[in-house]
XYZ file of C-alpha atoms in Angstrom:
367
model
C -5.078 -1.246 1.117
C -5.732 -0.147 -2.444
C -9.428 -0.961 -2.013
C -9.636 1.222 1.106
C -7.908 4.103 -0.682
C -10.308 3.806 -3.612
C -13.315 3.874 -1.282
C -12.025 6.961 0.505
C -11.418 8.705 -2.814
C -14.905 7.825 -3.983
C -16.441 9.221 -0.786
C -14.489 12.443 -1.095
C -15.354 13.008 -4.741
C -19.043 12.124 -4.403
C -21.267 15.214 -4.728
C -24.124 15.262 -2.241
C -27.173 17.059 -3.611
C -30.163 17.283 -1.301
C -33.579 16.601 -2.847
C -34.881 19.898 -1.482
C -33.987 23.067 0.414
C -36.012 24.881 3.065
C -36.337 28.677 2.677
C -36.630 30.035 6.195
C -37.488 33.598 5.137
C -39.061 36.010 7.590
C -39.194 34.480 11.061
C -40.734 35.871 14.228
C -42.411 38.886 12.594
C -46.114 39.307 13.463
C -48.754 40.138 10.833
C -46.444 39.413 7.913
C -49.444 38.454 5.775
C -50.207 42.173 5.322
C -46.723 42.655 3.904
C -47.306 39.819 1.444
C -50.616 41.363 0.381
C -48.806 44.669 -0.130
C -46.223 42.949 -2.331
C -49.068 41.402 -4.314
C -50.542 44.845 -5.084
C -47.078 46.166 -5.950
C -46.604 43.272 -8.376
C -49.965 43.850 -10.065
C -49.262 47.575 -10.538
C -45.777 46.797 -11.821
C -47.115 44.240 -14.286
C -49.779 46.612 -15.618
C -47.489 49.641 -15.816
C -44.613 47.936 -17.608
C -46.945 46.039 -19.944
C -48.574 49.338 -20.908
C -45.182 50.941 -21.542
C -44.037 48.092 -23.778
C -47.340 48.063 -25.660
C -47.260 51.800 -26.391
C -43.632 51.667 -27.544
C -44.363 48.685 -29.774
C -47.510 50.156 -31.340
C -46.476 53.790 -31.839
C -43.918 54.097 -34.620
C -42.896 57.581 -33.465
C -41.342 55.895 -30.416
C -39.206 53.530 -32.496
C -36.116 55.594 -31.704
C -32.814 54.301 -30.280
C -33.522 55.628 -26.805
C -36.760 53.713 -26.538
C -34.939 50.454 -27.229
C -33.360 50.922 -23.801
C -36.668 52.051 -22.292
C -38.457 48.983 -23.702
C -35.702 46.745 -22.360
C -36.005 48.406 -18.949
C -39.756 47.798 -18.835
C -39.315 44.188 -19.976
C -36.619 43.560 -17.368
C -38.678 45.144 -14.594
C -41.685 42.991 -15.433
C -39.596 39.814 -15.598
C -37.767 40.574 -12.355
C -41.037 41.104 -10.505
C -42.456 37.913 -11.999
C -39.380 35.901 -11.059
C -39.439 37.054 -7.429
C -42.829 38.144 -6.102
C -45.107 35.227 -7.117
C -42.606 32.692 -5.762
C -42.223 34.707 -2.570
C -45.999 34.793 -2.052
C -46.349 31.096 -2.823
C -43.506 30.261 -0.434
C -44.540 32.225 2.630
C -48.192 33.175 2.221
C -49.192 29.575 1.441
C -46.494 27.877 3.518
C -44.661 26.118 0.680
C -41.149 26.724 1.944
C -39.638 23.497 0.585
C -38.103 23.845 -2.860
C -36.372 21.215 -4.946
C -32.678 21.411 -5.832
C -33.229 22.210 -9.507
C -36.018 24.701 -8.795
C -33.750 26.479 -6.327
C -30.989 26.892 -8.912
C -33.517 28.105 -11.483
C -34.913 30.614 -8.981
C -31.402 31.889 -8.274
C -30.612 32.236 -11.973
C -33.713 34.176 -13.018
C -33.926 36.514 -10.020
C -30.269 37.552 -10.176
C -30.086 37.850 -13.977
C -32.927 40.371 -14.012
C -31.266 42.287 -11.169
C -28.221 42.391 -13.451
C -30.235 43.776 -16.319
C -31.973 46.405 -14.194
C -28.578 47.758 -13.227
C -27.231 47.599 -16.779
C -30.309 49.383 -18.123
C -29.676 52.269 -15.746
C -26.146 52.512 -17.165
C -27.446 52.527 -20.737
C -29.945 55.285 -19.932
C -27.243 57.314 -18.184
C -25.167 56.911 -21.357
C -28.077 58.381 -23.328
C -28.202 61.355 -20.940
C -24.431 61.814 -21.120
C -24.294 61.894 -24.917
C -27.404 64.077 -25.267
C -26.055 66.780 -22.957
C -22.273 66.559 -23.284
C -21.958 65.528 -26.955
C -25.135 66.852 -28.599
C -23.667 67.174 -32.084
C -22.755 63.483 -32.085
C -25.951 62.257 -30.429
C -27.529 60.673 -33.513
C -24.235 59.021 -34.417
C -23.447 57.613 -30.953
C -27.023 56.791 -29.918
C -28.308 54.861 -32.918
C -30.486 51.783 -33.287
C -27.400 49.707 -33.905
C -25.498 50.985 -30.869
C -28.486 50.480 -28.566
C -29.052 46.938 -29.809
C -25.351 46.243 -29.339
C -25.337 47.615 -25.787
C -28.454 45.772 -24.676
C -27.402 42.565 -26.437
C -23.941 42.656 -24.869
C -25.500 43.248 -21.445
C -27.773 40.212 -21.817
C -24.938 37.969 -23.017
C -22.647 39.082 -20.196
C -25.351 38.587 -17.557
C -26.214 35.106 -18.835
C -22.553 34.035 -18.860
C -21.908 35.300 -15.330
C -24.991 33.559 -13.955
C -24.251 30.304 -15.773
C -20.798 30.280 -14.203
C -22.223 31.053 -10.756
C -24.854 28.314 -10.989
C -22.322 25.886 -12.466
C -20.001 26.423 -9.512
C -22.838 25.585 -7.136
C -23.491 22.252 -8.859
C -19.984 21.087 -7.855
C -20.717 21.562 -4.126
C -21.763 18.916 -1.626
C -24.470 19.826 0.898
C -23.890 17.366 3.709
C -25.373 19.297 6.625
C -28.092 21.943 6.799
C -30.547 22.554 3.954
C -32.078 25.714 5.487
C -31.542 28.838 3.355
C -31.679 31.972 5.502
C -33.225 34.213 2.882
C -36.515 34.933 1.135
C -35.439 33.183 -2.088
C -32.579 30.932 -3.219
C -29.998 33.665 -2.787
C -26.446 32.984 -3.902
C -24.466 33.547 -0.699
C -26.867 31.797 1.727
C -27.055 28.866 -0.685
C -23.387 28.120 -1.252
C -22.569 28.851 2.404
C -24.447 25.667 3.328
C -21.735 23.646 1.574
C -18.817 25.306 3.390
C -18.197 22.420 5.855
C -18.078 19.830 3.066
C -16.678 21.567 -0.034
C -14.251 24.232 -1.122
C -16.417 27.323 -1.570
C -13.576 29.730 -2.414
C -14.543 29.928 -6.134
C -18.135 30.603 -5.076
C -16.971 33.330 -2.707
C -14.976 34.985 -5.484
C -17.977 34.780 -7.821
C -20.259 36.196 -5.125
C -18.014 39.241 -4.680
C -17.736 39.628 -8.457
C -21.518 39.582 -8.858
C -21.920 42.231 -6.144
C -19.340 44.468 -7.836
C -20.807 44.020 -11.320
C -24.420 44.567 -10.242
C -24.069 47.322 -7.645
C -20.699 48.995 -7.241
C -19.236 49.328 -10.751
C -22.523 50.574 -12.320
C -22.981 53.095 -9.536
C -19.447 54.433 -10.040
C -20.030 54.680 -13.818
C -23.338 56.517 -13.334
C -21.826 58.942 -10.807
C -18.930 59.651 -13.180
C -21.355 60.301 -16.047
C -23.310 62.780 -13.960
C -20.138 64.588 -12.958
C -19.562 65.197 -16.664
C -23.201 66.215 -17.107
C -23.045 68.708 -14.217
C -19.863 70.209 -15.644
C -21.586 70.668 -19.004
C -24.714 72.165 -17.427
C -22.654 74.988 -15.951
C -21.613 75.974 -19.496
C -25.213 76.380 -20.659
C -26.081 80.045 -20.934
C -29.877 79.815 -21.168
C -31.556 79.139 -17.779
C -34.533 77.523 -19.518
C -32.306 74.965 -21.222
C -30.436 74.256 -17.989
C -33.663 73.773 -16.036
C -35.092 71.407 -18.654
C -31.950 69.268 -18.685
C -31.819 69.113 -14.892
C -35.489 68.115 -14.772
C -35.023 65.102 -17.048
C -31.831 64.044 -15.272
C -33.608 64.238 -11.911
C -36.034 61.490 -12.931
C -33.169 59.165 -13.787
C -31.301 60.051 -10.582
C -34.371 59.178 -8.512
C -34.430 55.714 -10.063
C -30.714 55.310 -9.429
C -31.152 56.302 -5.792
C -34.148 53.980 -5.317
C -32.266 51.045 -6.779
C -28.730 51.449 -5.410
C -28.935 53.239 -2.058
C -31.000 50.684 -0.066
C -28.918 47.771 -1.368
C -25.582 49.462 -0.722
C -26.614 50.597 2.754
C -27.727 47.046 3.540
C -24.461 45.504 2.391
C -22.280 48.142 4.062
C -23.972 47.605 7.434
C -24.736 43.927 6.866
C -23.460 42.872 10.303
C -25.322 45.645 12.115
C -28.773 45.167 10.574
C -30.936 42.292 11.876
C -31.636 39.518 9.369
C -35.391 40.164 9.126
C -34.943 43.890 8.515
C -32.272 43.138 5.951
C -34.536 40.749 4.050
C -37.481 43.162 4.123
C -35.262 45.953 2.821
C -33.855 43.804 0.007
C -37.260 42.422 -0.965
C -38.690 45.953 -1.160
C -35.682 47.051 -3.186
C -36.432 44.272 -5.657
C -40.201 44.876 -5.797
C -40.620 48.667 -5.720
C -38.354 49.897 -8.584
C -40.253 47.874 -11.245
C -43.450 49.575 -10.069
C -41.945 53.073 -9.842
C -39.933 53.051 -13.072
C -42.918 53.511 -15.432
C -44.323 56.253 -13.196
C -41.167 58.256 -12.536
C -39.193 57.821 -15.733
C -41.380 56.923 -18.697
C -44.826 58.276 -17.890
C -43.358 61.695 -17.048
C -41.794 61.960 -20.506
C -43.810 64.307 -22.718
C -43.144 62.398 -25.923
C -44.360 59.141 -24.393
C -47.422 60.808 -22.878
C -48.321 62.278 -26.260
C -48.117 58.827 -27.837
C -50.130 57.240 -25.025
C -52.886 59.851 -25.317
C -53.010 59.447 -29.067
C -53.353 55.683 -28.733
C -56.076 56.004 -26.082
C -57.908 58.493 -28.278
C -58.038 55.959 -31.093
C -59.168 53.133 -28.835
C -61.241 54.894 -26.188
C -64.530 56.750 -26.061
C -63.318 59.854 -24.244
C -60.859 61.189 -26.837
C -63.054 64.093 -27.971
C -63.012 65.598 -24.458
C -59.317 65.444 -23.670
C -57.626 65.603 -27.067
C -59.665 68.016 -29.093
C -57.561 71.145 -28.571
C -55.500 72.615 -31.378
C -52.375 72.524 -29.214
C -52.562 68.755 -28.743
C -53.184 68.184 -32.442
C -50.165 70.334 -33.216
C -48.080 68.283 -30.812
C -49.211 65.046 -32.470
C -48.388 66.398 -35.898
C -44.977 67.563 -34.709
C -44.140 64.173 -33.207
C -45.189 62.382 -36.378
C -43.051 64.629 -38.539
C -40.013 64.832 -36.255
C -40.012 63.233 -32.795
C -36.924 65.252 -31.855
C -38.544 68.638 -32.353
C -40.131 70.273 -29.298
C -42.898 72.857 -29.714
C -41.736 76.396 -29.014
C -38.063 75.498 -28.637
C -36.602 76.002 -32.069
C -33.813 73.552 -31.171
C -33.870 69.797 -31.799
C -34.253 67.588 -28.764
C -33.225 64.063 -27.848
C -36.736 62.822 -27.017
C -36.615 63.298 -23.255
C -37.099 67.033 -23.610
C -33.396 67.961 -23.401
C -32.455 70.372 -26.185
C -29.532 69.479 -28.375
C -27.950 72.910 -28.138
C -24.998 72.010 -30.361
C -25.256 75.145 -32.542
C -24.897 77.295 -29.444
C -21.797 75.381 -28.459
C -20.397 75.742 -31.990
C -20.909 79.481 -31.781
C -18.830 79.632 -28.606
C -16.092 77.603 -30.302
């Protein structure tokens, strides 16, 4: 009797780990190879754009400001997220390699989700920069310093790594005794642990899945919306229309990135049971691939200070500098940036680097 009980206990406690999983991905959709080719071009543009942004920030000392620590981290995260997802997706479906080993699947889950974490956290950090620059201009250089930016980005990385290690660790305790088919385009968290539901207790995984969704999507979006409510309230107190228009212009770029990142994902998860699986996967894959390509174009490359630095670097390294950078106005801009990167030509008020004036003296006058 004791032998039988021991055998039963051993069978119950044995963890069944399959040697591989099968990623089903997009099924029944004609001409999907054109979509994969499109993702390939998106990945190449994203890689080039973010690499260029990081290179310019690293080389140009005038961009070694606290704000550009967050911008550099955003570009690095975008490039890594694209690299973690798109090449594997193309290799899986374009070349028909849909079988993935157990350890490779967990690694794929870890790296894809951790960079999604960091994309969301970077948007919060940049919204914090906007909030302080517009609502607390007199304290901008105290609150947005090199130390504070390194602390924010470092804390975000540590938190993301810990959350993902816990999520992956909880999966290693599961037994997969039935299907090994993952109904997604990568080793996604929910489709993966759901396969173990008949054989293991997946309640801790379910709690972690909901926590990850809240931390990546819902809480950051609420924080960003709250920050912009404060920004809008402050904008109504600005007396000069030119200052108000300039602040709104720079905030619009950030809001576009927020909308591109959060809206498609939230709409997909809100109507998850109404949207067909293939459409849902296409929407989520585009949401993961397009923001890393658009971020350098919308946010960084439209910033005057960054464009000045990029032109100056290209002038030193290229052959066409004498045609495009020979005007006195451009030379004056370069000299101004070298002397004080927070001073905007023709404004007479210091700026935060994105072109938003730090109109603290005007606020002091009203006090």
